[in-house]
Amino acid sequence: MEEELIEKYKKCGKIASEAREFSRTLIKEGAKTLDIANAIEEKMMSLGATGFAFPTNLSINSVAAHSTPRINDDTVLKKGDILKVDLGCHVDGILSDTAYTVEVGGHDNKDLVDASHEALKAALDIVKPGVIVSKIGAVIEDAIKQKGFKPIANLSGHEIGEYELHAGITIPNFDNKSSVALEEGMVVAIEPFATNGFGKVIDTKESEIFRLTGEERPTRQASARKIMQFAAESYQFLPFCRRWIAKKVGGFGIEIGMMELLRNGMLHQYPVLKEEKNGMVSQHEHTVIVLDKPIVTTL
Ligand code: MN
Ligand code: MN
């Protein structure tokens, strides 16, 4: 990989990592998730991000992923909540993606929180060109099971492309027998999830995160056109949320416009994902450039 590109990945990773560390100071009993998400996103912009890789995910307890505060969301953190903070930004389309888990106001679930952290460290230890992804999955599975928990089998890490968060290969969180290998110069996000539940997530009926599909169909609905245009300009094919659209399209227009775009196949939605048996879930994630000496950009 060219030095200039590596530098961009490092810059973008550092912004995400600084915002992640900053976010730890915001997490306390009684804090509003909406305020936390907004503050994290403002921080990334102030540190020089061009934009976001995706809306900041704040997923609580058995909610595993794809949860971002709604417009006027009044959710507050409670003592004992297991909070996953998943954030990322881009610099000219070069992306970073990182996550951690914290128990609000206590350490009753320290082992669960540690399980995904240990798994991530173990996975990063073996990353290099030529490593088979199911071997990484096996290492993750082992580390999580050693702590007495299960990996979430239907959530996985992923390759990252320019302006493309989930590109190419996936990195499983268990030994899925895949023979796909990491290649020199690939950029991947590794993200183990651990649970005391069943080890699988299911879709809920809620969706706050969306992305354009690239389908272009004529629509006469004004809000739909406005959202489409704004999202295309601001986010390309990266995920976005209602909170961000609300700055541009007011009131009922958002719901009407989004419905129209979904109906037309112009919008993809990411349902909020919940553990199947309502188990508690922890997650940790880093972005890494696969080289003989791998570079974890979000350390
Ligand atoms: Mn992530
Ligand atoms: Mn990711």
PDB file of C-alpha atoms and ligand atoms in Angstrom:
ATOM      1  CA  MET A   1       0.000   0.000   0.000  1.00  0.00           C
ATOM      2  CA  GLU A   2       1.218   3.489  -0.809  1.00  0.00           C
ATOM      3  CA  GLU A   3       2.586   5.558   2.046  1.00  0.00           C
ATOM      4  CA  GLU A   4       0.157   8.408   1.355  1.00  0.00           C
ATOM      5  CA  LEU A   5      -2.843   6.098   1.688  1.00  0.00           C
ATOM      6  CA  ILE A   6      -1.451   4.539   4.864  1.00  0.00           C
ATOM      7  CA  GLU A   7      -1.081   8.039   6.313  1.00  0.00           C
ATOM      8  CA  LYS A   8      -4.746   8.783   5.528  1.00  0.00           C
ATOM      9  CA  TYR A   9      -5.848   5.568   7.223  1.00  0.00           C
ATOM     10  CA  LYS A  10      -3.722   6.465  10.245  1.00  0.00           C
ATOM     11  CA  LYS A  11      -5.140   9.988  10.421  1.00  0.00           C
ATOM     12  CA  CYS A  12      -8.704   8.761  10.165  1.00  0.00           C
ATOM     13  CA  GLY A  13      -8.043   6.008  12.721  1.00  0.00           C
ATOM     14  CA  LYS A  14      -6.514   8.470  15.158  1.00  0.00           C
ATOM     15  CA  ILE A  15      -9.534  10.769  14.961  1.00  0.00           C
ATOM     16  CA  ALA A  16     -11.845   7.843  15.765  1.00  0.00           C
ATOM     17  CA  SER A  17      -9.622   6.664  18.576  1.00  0.00           C
ATOM     18  CA  GLU A  18      -9.444  10.143  20.151  1.00  0.00           C
ATOM     19  CA  ALA A  19     -13.220  10.510  19.893  1.00  0.00           C
ATOM     20  CA  ARG A  20     -13.611   7.046  21.443  1.00  0.00           C
ATOM     21  CA  GLU A  21     -11.415   7.932  24.414  1.00  0.00           C
ATOM     22  CA  PHE A  22     -13.213  11.280  24.783  1.00  0.00           C
ATOM     23  CA  SER A  23     -16.565   9.450  24.807  1.00  0.00           C
ATOM     24  CA  ARG A  24     -15.584   7.531  27.958  1.00  0.00           C
ATOM     25  CA  THR A  25     -15.824  10.792  29.917  1.00  0.00           C
ATOM     26  CA  LEU A  26     -19.458  11.244  28.821  1.00  0.00           C
ATOM     27  CA  ILE A  27     -20.752   7.902  29.980  1.00  0.00           C
ATOM     28  CA  LYS A  28     -22.449   8.084  33.348  1.00  0.00           C
ATOM     29  CA  GLU A  29     -25.745   7.322  35.007  1.00  0.00           C
ATOM     30  CA  GLY A  30     -28.387   9.805  33.830  1.00  0.00           C
ATOM     31  CA  ALA A  31     -26.542  10.892  30.671  1.00  0.00           C
ATOM     32  CA  LYS A  32     -28.708  11.099  27.529  1.00  0.00           C
ATOM     33  CA  THR A  33     -27.619   8.856  24.656  1.00  0.00           C
ATOM     34  CA  LEU A  34     -28.633  11.615  22.216  1.00  0.00           C
ATOM     35  CA  ASP A  35     -26.188  14.049  23.833  1.00  0.00           C
ATOM     36  CA  ILE A  36     -23.425  11.418  23.832  1.00  0.00           C
ATOM     37  CA  ALA A  37     -23.862  10.607  20.136  1.00  0.00           C
ATOM     38  CA  ASN A  38     -23.949  14.272  19.155  1.00  0.00           C
ATOM     39  CA  ALA A  39     -20.852  15.045  21.242  1.00  0.00           C
ATOM     40  CA  ILE A  40     -18.903  12.123  19.741  1.00  0.00           C
ATOM     41  CA  GLU A  41     -19.801  13.206  16.213  1.00  0.00           C
ATOM     42  CA  GLU A  42     -18.922  16.858  16.899  1.00  0.00           C
ATOM     43  CA  LYS A  43     -15.597  15.701  18.331  1.00  0.00           C
ATOM     44  CA  MET A  44     -14.701  13.759  15.175  1.00  0.00           C
ATOM     45  CA  MET A  45     -15.500  16.770  12.988  1.00  0.00           C
ATOM     46  CA  SER A  46     -13.479  19.097  15.211  1.00  0.00           C
ATOM     47  CA  LEU A  47     -10.518  16.709  14.921  1.00  0.00           C
ATOM     48  CA  GLY A  48     -10.580  16.985  11.143  1.00  0.00           C
ATOM     49  CA  ALA A  49     -12.898  14.257   9.854  1.00  0.00           C
ATOM     50  CA  THR A  50     -14.458  14.899   6.446  1.00  0.00           C
ATOM     51  CA  GLY A  51     -17.562  13.039   7.607  1.00  0.00           C
ATOM     52  CA  PHE A  52     -18.747   9.953   9.452  1.00  0.00           C
ATOM     53  CA  ALA A  53     -18.322   6.328   8.497  1.00  0.00           C
ATOM     54  CA  PHE A  54     -21.790   5.645   9.979  1.00  0.00           C
ATOM     55  CA  PRO A  55     -24.050   7.104  12.698  1.00  0.00           C
ATOM     56  CA  THR A  56     -22.597   6.559  16.169  1.00  0.00           C
ATOM     57  CA  ASN A  57     -24.090   3.336  17.530  1.00  0.00           C
ATOM     58  CA  LEU A  58     -25.042   3.308  21.213  1.00  0.00           C
ATOM     59  CA  SER A  59     -26.476  -0.133  21.866  1.00  0.00           C
ATOM     60  CA  ILE A  60     -27.625  -1.071  25.352  1.00  0.00           C
ATOM     61  CA  ASN A  61     -27.758  -4.502  27.082  1.00  0.00           C
ATOM     62  CA  SER A  62     -29.271  -7.135  24.746  1.00  0.00           C
ATOM     63  CA  VAL A  63     -29.282  -4.725  21.809  1.00  0.00           C
ATOM     64  CA  ALA A  64     -26.121  -5.695  19.936  1.00  0.00           C
ATOM     65  CA  ALA A  65     -25.822  -3.189  17.102  1.00  0.00           C
ATOM     66  CA  HIS A  66     -27.393  -0.694  14.675  1.00  0.00           C
ATOM     67  CA  SER A  67     -28.951   1.409  17.391  1.00  0.00           C
ATOM     68  CA  THR A  68     -28.406   5.148  17.155  1.00  0.00           C
ATOM     69  CA  PRO A  69     -30.400   7.815  19.022  1.00  0.00           C
ATOM     70  CA  ARG A  70     -33.641   8.929  17.372  1.00  0.00           C
ATOM     71  CA  ILE A  71     -34.571  12.566  16.811  1.00  0.00           C
ATOM     72  CA  ASN A  72     -35.473  13.871  20.314  1.00  0.00           C
ATOM     73  CA  ASP A  73     -34.525  10.512  21.850  1.00  0.00           C
ATOM     74  CA  ASP A  74     -34.893  10.795  25.646  1.00  0.00           C
ATOM     75  CA  THR A  75     -33.107   7.533  26.578  1.00  0.00           C
ATOM     76  CA  VAL A  76     -30.845   7.987  29.581  1.00  0.00           C
ATOM     77  CA  LEU A  77     -28.146   5.606  30.791  1.00  0.00           C
ATOM     78  CA  LYS A  78     -28.977   3.584  33.886  1.00  0.00           C
ATOM     79  CA  LYS A  79     -26.641   2.021  36.423  1.00  0.00           C
ATOM     80  CA  GLY A  80     -25.629  -1.429  35.221  1.00  0.00           C
ATOM     81  CA  ASP A  81     -26.388  -0.806  31.528  1.00  0.00           C
ATOM     82  CA  ILE A  82     -23.988  -2.638  29.226  1.00  0.00           C
ATOM     83  CA  LEU A  83     -23.307   0.050  26.624  1.00  0.00           C
ATOM     84  CA  LYS A  84     -21.615  -0.615  23.283  1.00  0.00           C
ATOM     85  CA  VAL A  85     -20.149   2.542  21.721  1.00  0.00           C
ATOM     86  CA  ASP A  86     -19.360   1.999  18.030  1.00  0.00           C
ATOM     87  CA  LEU A  87     -18.065   4.948  16.016  1.00  0.00           C
ATOM     88  CA  GLY A  88     -16.083   5.833  12.938  1.00  0.00           C
ATOM     89  CA  CYS A  89     -15.293   8.603  10.520  1.00  0.00           C
ATOM     90  CA  HIS A  90     -13.832   9.161   7.098  1.00  0.00           C
ATOM     91  CA  VAL A  91     -11.161  11.399   5.647  1.00  0.00           C
ATOM     92  CA  ASP A  92     -11.873  11.816   1.915  1.00  0.00           C
ATOM     93  CA  GLY A  93     -13.628   8.436   1.880  1.00  0.00           C
ATOM     94  CA  ILE A  94     -10.921   6.588   3.829  1.00  0.00           C
ATOM     95  CA  LEU A  95     -12.683   4.973   6.781  1.00  0.00           C
ATOM     96  CA  SER A  96     -12.189   4.008  10.411  1.00  0.00           C
ATOM     97  CA  ASP A  97     -14.439   1.836  12.577  1.00  0.00           C
ATOM     98  CA  THR A  98     -13.908   1.164  16.307  1.00  0.00           C
ATOM     99  CA  ALA A  99     -15.981   0.096  19.293  1.00  0.00           C
ATOM    100  CA  TYR A 100     -15.814  -0.671  22.998  1.00  0.00           C
ATOM    101  CA  THR A 101     -18.145  -1.699  25.782  1.00  0.00           C
ATOM    102  CA  VAL A 102     -18.605  -0.208  29.217  1.00  0.00           C
ATOM    103  CA  GLU A 103     -20.820  -1.082  32.145  1.00  0.00           C
ATOM    104  CA  VAL A 104     -22.443   2.107  33.425  1.00  0.00           C
ATOM    105  CA  GLY A 105     -21.529   2.766  37.049  1.00  0.00           C
ATOM    106  CA  GLY A 106     -20.233  -0.679  37.957  1.00  0.00           C
ATOM    107  CA  HIS A 107     -18.313  -3.864  37.221  1.00  0.00           C
ATOM    108  CA  ASP A 108     -20.894  -6.625  37.758  1.00  0.00           C
ATOM    109  CA  ASN A 109     -20.426  -7.823  34.189  1.00  0.00           C
ATOM    110  CA  LYS A 110     -16.674  -7.310  33.945  1.00  0.00           C
ATOM    111  CA  ASP A 111     -16.081 -10.815  32.553  1.00  0.00           C
ATOM    112  CA  LEU A 112     -18.565 -10.273  29.747  1.00  0.00           C
ATOM    113  CA  VAL A 113     -17.032  -6.898  28.880  1.00  0.00           C
ATOM    114  CA  ASP A 114     -13.529  -8.401  28.998  1.00  0.00           C
ATOM    115  CA  ALA A 115     -14.486 -11.417  26.872  1.00  0.00           C
ATOM    116  CA  SER A 116     -14.891  -9.448  23.629  1.00  0.00           C
ATOM    117  CA  HIS A 117     -11.842  -7.328  24.501  1.00  0.00           C
ATOM    118  CA  GLU A 118      -9.614 -10.375  25.051  1.00  0.00           C
ATOM    119  CA  ALA A 119     -10.977 -11.879  21.833  1.00  0.00           C
ATOM    120  CA  LEU A 120     -10.122  -8.757  19.859  1.00  0.00           C
ATOM    121  CA  LYS A 121      -6.566  -8.697  21.237  1.00  0.00           C
ATOM    122  CA  ALA A 122      -6.103 -12.389  20.427  1.00  0.00           C
ATOM    123  CA  ALA A 123      -7.393 -11.845  16.877  1.00  0.00           C
ATOM    124  CA  LEU A 124      -5.138  -8.830  16.272  1.00  0.00           C
ATOM    125  CA  ASP A 125      -2.160 -10.909  17.469  1.00  0.00           C
ATOM    126  CA  ILE A 126      -2.478 -13.270  14.503  1.00  0.00           C
ATOM    127  CA  VAL A 127      -3.442 -10.807  11.742  1.00  0.00           C
ATOM    128  CA  LYS A 128      -1.045 -10.844   8.800  1.00  0.00           C
ATOM    129  CA  PRO A 129      -1.172 -11.536   5.063  1.00  0.00           C
ATOM    130  CA  GLY A 130      -2.119 -15.158   4.327  1.00  0.00           C
ATOM    131  CA  VAL A 131      -3.962 -15.900   7.572  1.00  0.00           C
ATOM    132  CA  ILE A 132      -7.221 -17.783   6.971  1.00  0.00           C
ATOM    133  CA  VAL A 133     -10.206 -15.842   8.329  1.00  0.00           C
ATOM    134  CA  SER A 134     -11.729 -18.932  10.014  1.00  0.00           C
ATOM    135  CA  LYS A 135      -8.507 -19.163  12.056  1.00  0.00           C
ATOM    136  CA  ILE A 136      -9.200 -15.629  13.328  1.00  0.00           C
ATOM    137  CA  GLY A 137     -12.771 -16.742  14.046  1.00  0.00           C
ATOM    138  CA  ALA A 138     -11.467 -19.754  15.990  1.00  0.00           C
ATOM    139  CA  VAL A 139      -9.183 -17.554  18.111  1.00  0.00           C
ATOM    140  CA  ILE A 140     -12.086 -15.192  18.852  1.00  0.00           C
ATOM    141  CA  GLU A 141     -14.411 -18.086  19.723  1.00  0.00           C
ATOM    142  CA  ASP A 142     -11.816 -19.640  22.041  1.00  0.00           C
ATOM    143  CA  ALA A 143     -11.125 -16.410  23.913  1.00  0.00           C
ATOM    144  CA  ILE A 144     -14.835 -15.761  24.461  1.00  0.00           C
ATOM    145  CA  LYS A 145     -15.591 -19.334  25.532  1.00  0.00           C
ATOM    146  CA  GLN A 146     -12.666 -19.258  27.955  1.00  0.00           C
ATOM    147  CA  LYS A 147     -14.483 -16.493  29.802  1.00  0.00           C
ATOM    148  CA  GLY A 148     -17.654 -18.598  29.864  1.00  0.00           C
ATOM    149  CA  PHE A 149     -19.584 -16.801  27.098  1.00  0.00           C
ATOM    150  CA  LYS A 150     -20.619 -17.367  23.482  1.00  0.00           C
ATOM    151  CA  PRO A 151     -19.596 -15.420  20.391  1.00  0.00           C
ATOM    152  CA  ILE A 152     -22.457 -14.027  18.313  1.00  0.00           C
ATOM    153  CA  ALA A 153     -22.280 -16.181  15.215  1.00  0.00           C
ATOM    154  CA  ASN A 154     -24.255 -14.009  12.828  1.00  0.00           C
ATOM    155  CA  LEU A 155     -22.311 -10.801  13.431  1.00  0.00           C
ATOM    156  CA  SER A 156     -18.879 -10.469  11.879  1.00  0.00           C
ATOM    157  CA  GLY A 157     -15.983  -8.217  11.067  1.00  0.00           C
ATOM    158  CA  HIS A 158     -15.556  -6.975   7.527  1.00  0.00           C
ATOM    159  CA  GLU A 159     -13.266  -5.605   4.899  1.00  0.00           C
ATOM    160  CA  ILE A 160     -13.368  -1.834   4.423  1.00  0.00           C
ATOM    161  CA  GLY A 161     -13.213  -0.013   1.089  1.00  0.00           C
ATOM    162  CA  GLU A 162     -13.201   3.636   0.081  1.00  0.00           C
ATOM    163  CA  TYR A 163     -16.611   5.106   0.909  1.00  0.00           C
ATOM    164  CA  GLU A 164     -17.651   1.509   1.550  1.00  0.00           C
ATOM    165  CA  LEU A 165     -17.993   0.307   5.138  1.00  0.00           C
ATOM    166  CA  HIS A 166     -18.753  -3.342   4.435  1.00  0.00           C
ATOM    167  CA  ALA A 167     -16.737  -4.324   1.386  1.00  0.00           C
ATOM    168  CA  GLY A 168     -15.390  -7.689   0.254  1.00  0.00           C
ATOM    169  CA  ILE A 169     -14.636 -10.395   2.812  1.00  0.00           C
ATOM    170  CA  THR A 170     -16.067 -10.946   6.282  1.00  0.00           C
ATOM    171  CA  ILE A 171     -14.155 -11.946   9.420  1.00  0.00           C
ATOM    172  CA  PRO A 172     -16.220 -14.468  11.386  1.00  0.00           C
ATOM    173  CA  ASN A 173     -16.488 -14.509  15.178  1.00  0.00           C
ATOM    174  CA  PHE A 174     -16.260 -18.325  15.274  1.00  0.00           C
ATOM    175  CA  ASP A 175     -14.578 -21.062  13.244  1.00  0.00           C
ATOM    176  CA  ASN A 176     -16.858 -21.056  10.196  1.00  0.00           C
ATOM    177  CA  LYS A 177     -14.452 -23.278   8.183  1.00  0.00           C
ATOM    178  CA  SER A 178     -13.987 -20.556   5.552  1.00  0.00           C
ATOM    179  CA  SER A 179     -10.783 -20.886   3.519  1.00  0.00           C
ATOM    180  CA  VAL A 180     -10.646 -17.188   2.596  1.00  0.00           C
ATOM    181  CA  ALA A 181      -7.296 -15.601   3.490  1.00  0.00           C
ATOM    182  CA  LEU A 182      -6.299 -12.052   4.452  1.00  0.00           C
ATOM    183  CA  GLU A 183      -4.292 -10.359   1.720  1.00  0.00           C
ATOM    184  CA  GLU A 184      -1.525  -7.791   1.967  1.00  0.00           C
ATOM    185  CA  GLY A 185      -2.953  -4.267   1.853  1.00  0.00           C
ATOM    186  CA  MET A 186      -6.492  -5.251   2.849  1.00  0.00           C
ATOM    187  CA  VAL A 187      -8.123  -3.041   5.467  1.00  0.00           C
ATOM    188  CA  VAL A 188     -10.367  -4.950   7.845  1.00  0.00           C
ATOM    189  CA  ALA A 189     -12.470  -4.216  10.915  1.00  0.00           C
ATOM    190  CA  ILE A 190     -12.409  -7.006  13.475  1.00  0.00           C
ATOM    191  CA  GLU A 191     -15.290  -6.937  15.933  1.00  0.00           C
ATOM    192  CA  PRO A 192     -15.936  -9.795  18.346  1.00  0.00           C
ATOM    193  CA  PHE A 193     -19.297  -9.846  20.121  1.00  0.00           C
ATOM    194  CA  ALA A 194     -19.728 -11.898  23.319  1.00  0.00           C
ATOM    195  CA  THR A 195     -23.004 -12.809  25.023  1.00  0.00           C
ATOM    196  CA  ASN A 196     -24.447 -14.769  27.922  1.00  0.00           C
ATOM    197  CA  GLY A 197     -27.475 -15.468  25.712  1.00  0.00           C
ATOM    198  CA  PHE A 198     -28.004 -17.785  22.744  1.00  0.00           C
ATOM    199  CA  GLY A 199     -25.214 -16.485  20.512  1.00  0.00           C
ATOM    200  CA  LYS A 200     -27.315 -15.065  17.708  1.00  0.00           C
ATOM    201  CA  VAL A 201     -28.978 -11.741  16.905  1.00  0.00           C
ATOM    202  CA  ILE A 202     -32.394 -11.181  15.369  1.00  0.00           C
ATOM    203  CA  ASP A 203     -33.892  -8.137  13.633  1.00  0.00           C
ATOM    204  CA  THR A 204     -36.248  -5.923  15.607  1.00  0.00           C
ATOM    205  CA  LYS A 205     -38.950  -3.809  13.948  1.00  0.00           C
ATOM    206  CA  GLU A 206     -36.997  -0.620  14.594  1.00  0.00           C
ATOM    207  CA  SER A 207     -34.582   0.989  12.132  1.00  0.00           C
ATOM    208  CA  GLU A 208     -32.750   4.241  12.628  1.00  0.00           C
ATOM    209  CA  ILE A 209     -29.886   3.650  10.206  1.00  0.00           C
ATOM    210  CA  PHE A 210     -30.214   3.727   6.415  1.00  0.00           C
ATOM    211  CA  ARG A 211     -28.180   4.017   3.253  1.00  0.00           C
ATOM    212  CA  LEU A 212     -28.912   4.764  -0.383  1.00  0.00           C
ATOM    213  CA  THR A 213     -28.986   1.655  -2.558  1.00  0.00           C
ATOM    214  CA  GLY A 214     -27.950   3.408  -5.759  1.00  0.00           C
ATOM    215  CA  GLU A 215     -31.324   2.648  -7.377  1.00  0.00           C
ATOM    216  CA  GLU A 216     -32.716   5.734  -9.044  1.00  0.00           C
ATOM    217  CA  ARG A 217     -36.434   5.786  -9.648  1.00  0.00           C
ATOM    218  CA  PRO A 218     -38.478   8.891 -10.331  1.00  0.00           C
ATOM    219  CA  THR A 219     -40.486  10.140  -7.390  1.00  0.00           C
ATOM    220  CA  ARG A 220     -42.811  13.106  -7.282  1.00  0.00           C
ATOM    221  CA  GLN A 221     -42.776  13.147  -3.499  1.00  0.00           C
ATOM    222  CA  ALA A 222     -40.927  16.346  -2.538  1.00  0.00           C
ATOM    223  CA  SER A 223     -39.462  15.204   0.798  1.00  0.00           C
ATOM    224  CA  ALA A 224     -38.220  11.990  -0.764  1.00  0.00           C
ATOM    225  CA  ARG A 225     -36.412  13.957  -3.460  1.00  0.00           C
ATOM    226  CA  LYS A 226     -34.937  16.315  -0.891  1.00  0.00           C
ATOM    227  CA  ILE A 227     -33.694  13.459   1.344  1.00  0.00           C
ATOM    228  CA  MET A 228     -32.309  11.581  -1.665  1.00  0.00           C
ATOM    229  CA  GLN A 229     -30.383  14.604  -2.891  1.00  0.00           C
ATOM    230  CA  PHE A 230     -29.079  15.567   0.536  1.00  0.00           C
ATOM    231  CA  ALA A 231     -28.010  11.997   1.392  1.00  0.00           C
ATOM    232  CA  ALA A 232     -26.309  11.477  -1.975  1.00  0.00           C
ATOM    233  CA  GLU A 233     -24.308  14.683  -1.564  1.00  0.00           C
ATOM    234  CA  SER A 234     -23.470  14.238   2.097  1.00  0.00           C
ATOM    235  CA  TYR A 235     -23.074  10.491   2.611  1.00  0.00           C
ATOM    236  CA  GLN A 236     -22.686   8.851  -0.819  1.00  0.00           C
ATOM    237  CA  PHE A 237     -23.379   5.170  -0.035  1.00  0.00           C
ATOM    238  CA  LEU A 238     -22.373   5.383   3.619  1.00  0.00           C
ATOM    239  CA  PRO A 239     -25.009   4.836   6.323  1.00  0.00           C
ATOM    240  CA  PHE A 240     -26.907   7.774   7.820  1.00  0.00           C
ATOM    241  CA  CYS A 241     -29.748   8.312  10.300  1.00  0.00           C
ATOM    242  CA  ARG A 242     -32.894  10.377  10.795  1.00  0.00           C
ATOM    243  CA  ARG A 243     -31.077  12.657  13.266  1.00  0.00           C
ATOM    244  CA  TRP A 244     -28.798  13.868  10.494  1.00  0.00           C
ATOM    245  CA  ILE A 245     -31.561  14.227   7.915  1.00  0.00           C
ATOM    246  CA  ALA A 246     -33.616  16.276  10.399  1.00  0.00           C
ATOM    247  CA  LYS A 247     -31.097  19.086  10.071  1.00  0.00           C
ATOM    248  CA  LYS A 248     -32.192  19.434   6.436  1.00  0.00           C
ATOM    249  CA  VAL A 249     -35.749  18.143   6.143  1.00  0.00           C
ATOM    250  CA  GLY A 250     -38.206  19.110   8.854  1.00  0.00           C
ATOM    251  CA  GLY A 251     -41.216  17.592  10.569  1.00  0.00           C
ATOM    252  CA  PHE A 252     -43.403  14.931   8.966  1.00  0.00           C
ATOM    253  CA  GLY A 253     -41.457  15.239   5.734  1.00  0.00           C
ATOM    254  CA  ILE A 254     -38.824  12.856   7.026  1.00  0.00           C
ATOM    255  CA  GLU A 255     -41.213   9.960   7.666  1.00  0.00           C
ATOM    256  CA  ILE A 256     -43.114  10.465   4.410  1.00  0.00           C
ATOM    257  CA  GLY A 257     -39.923  10.847   2.417  1.00  0.00           C
ATOM    258  CA  MET A 258     -38.150   7.868   3.980  1.00  0.00           C
ATOM    259  CA  MET A 259     -41.222   5.635   3.477  1.00  0.00           C
ATOM    260  CA  GLU A 260     -41.339   6.591  -0.178  1.00  0.00           C
ATOM    261  CA  LEU A 261     -37.622   5.878  -0.669  1.00  0.00           C
ATOM    262  CA  LEU A 262     -37.891   2.516   1.124  1.00  0.00           C
ATOM    263  CA  ARG A 263     -40.956   1.567  -0.921  1.00  0.00           C
ATOM    264  CA  ASN A 264     -39.116   2.462  -4.130  1.00  0.00           C
ATOM    265  CA  GLY A 265     -36.056   0.410  -3.239  1.00  0.00           C
ATOM    266  CA  MET A 266     -33.849   3.520  -3.166  1.00  0.00           C
ATOM    267  CA  LEU A 267     -33.133   3.160   0.545  1.00  0.00           C
ATOM    268  CA  HIS A 268     -31.760   0.229   2.523  1.00  0.00           C
ATOM    269  CA  GLN A 269     -32.566   0.044   6.239  1.00  0.00           C
ATOM    270  CA  TYR A 270     -30.531  -1.626   8.982  1.00  0.00           C
ATOM    271  CA  PRO A 271     -32.893  -2.990  11.638  1.00  0.00           C
ATOM    272  CA  VAL A 272     -31.760  -2.693  15.251  1.00  0.00           C
ATOM    273  CA  LEU A 273     -30.236  -6.084  16.160  1.00  0.00           C
ATOM    274  CA  LYS A 274     -31.071  -7.782  19.442  1.00  0.00           C
ATOM    275  CA  GLU A 275     -29.741 -10.940  21.064  1.00  0.00           C
ATOM    276  CA  GLU A 276     -32.174 -13.764  20.349  1.00  0.00           C
ATOM    277  CA  LYS A 277     -32.627 -14.820  23.994  1.00  0.00           C
ATOM    278  CA  ASN A 278     -32.189 -11.283  25.347  1.00  0.00           C
ATOM    279  CA  GLY A 279     -28.663 -12.071  26.554  1.00  0.00           C
ATOM    280  CA  MET A 280     -26.348  -9.220  27.505  1.00  0.00           C
ATOM    281  CA  VAL A 281     -23.898  -8.358  24.731  1.00  0.00           C
ATOM    282  CA  SER A 282     -20.389  -6.876  24.692  1.00  0.00           C
ATOM    283  CA  GLN A 283     -18.352  -5.797  21.651  1.00  0.00           C
ATOM    284  CA  HIS A 284     -14.881  -4.439  20.910  1.00  0.00           C
ATOM    285  CA  GLU A 285     -13.575  -3.381  17.502  1.00  0.00           C
ATOM    286  CA  HIS A 286     -10.494  -2.060  15.746  1.00  0.00           C
ATOM    287  CA  THR A 287      -9.594  -1.249  12.153  1.00  0.00           C
ATOM    288  CA  VAL A 288      -6.353  -2.801  10.921  1.00  0.00           C
ATOM    289  CA  ILE A 289      -4.275  -2.590   7.746  1.00  0.00           C
ATOM    290  CA  VAL A 290      -3.079  -6.094   6.856  1.00  0.00           C
ATOM    291  CA  LEU A 291       0.681  -5.880   6.319  1.00  0.00           C
ATOM    292  CA  ASP A 292       3.635  -8.020   7.400  1.00  0.00           C
ATOM    293  CA  LYS A 293       3.728  -5.557  10.254  1.00  0.00           C
ATOM    294  CA  PRO A 294      -0.006  -4.864  10.607  1.00  0.00           C
ATOM    295  CA  ILE A 295      -1.108  -1.332  11.531  1.00  0.00           C
ATOM    296  CA  VAL A 296      -4.052  -1.014  13.921  1.00  0.00           C
ATOM    297  CA  THR A 297      -5.240   2.441  12.898  1.00  0.00           C
ATOM    298  CA  THR A 298      -7.702   2.927  15.763  1.00  0.00           C
ATOM    299  CA  LEU A 299      -5.454   1.934  18.701  1.00  0.00           C
TER     300      LEU A 299
HETATM  301 MN    MN B   1     -18.222  -0.640  14.153  1.00  0.00          MN
HETATM  302 MN    MN B   2     -17.523  -2.675  11.823  1.00  0.00          MN
END
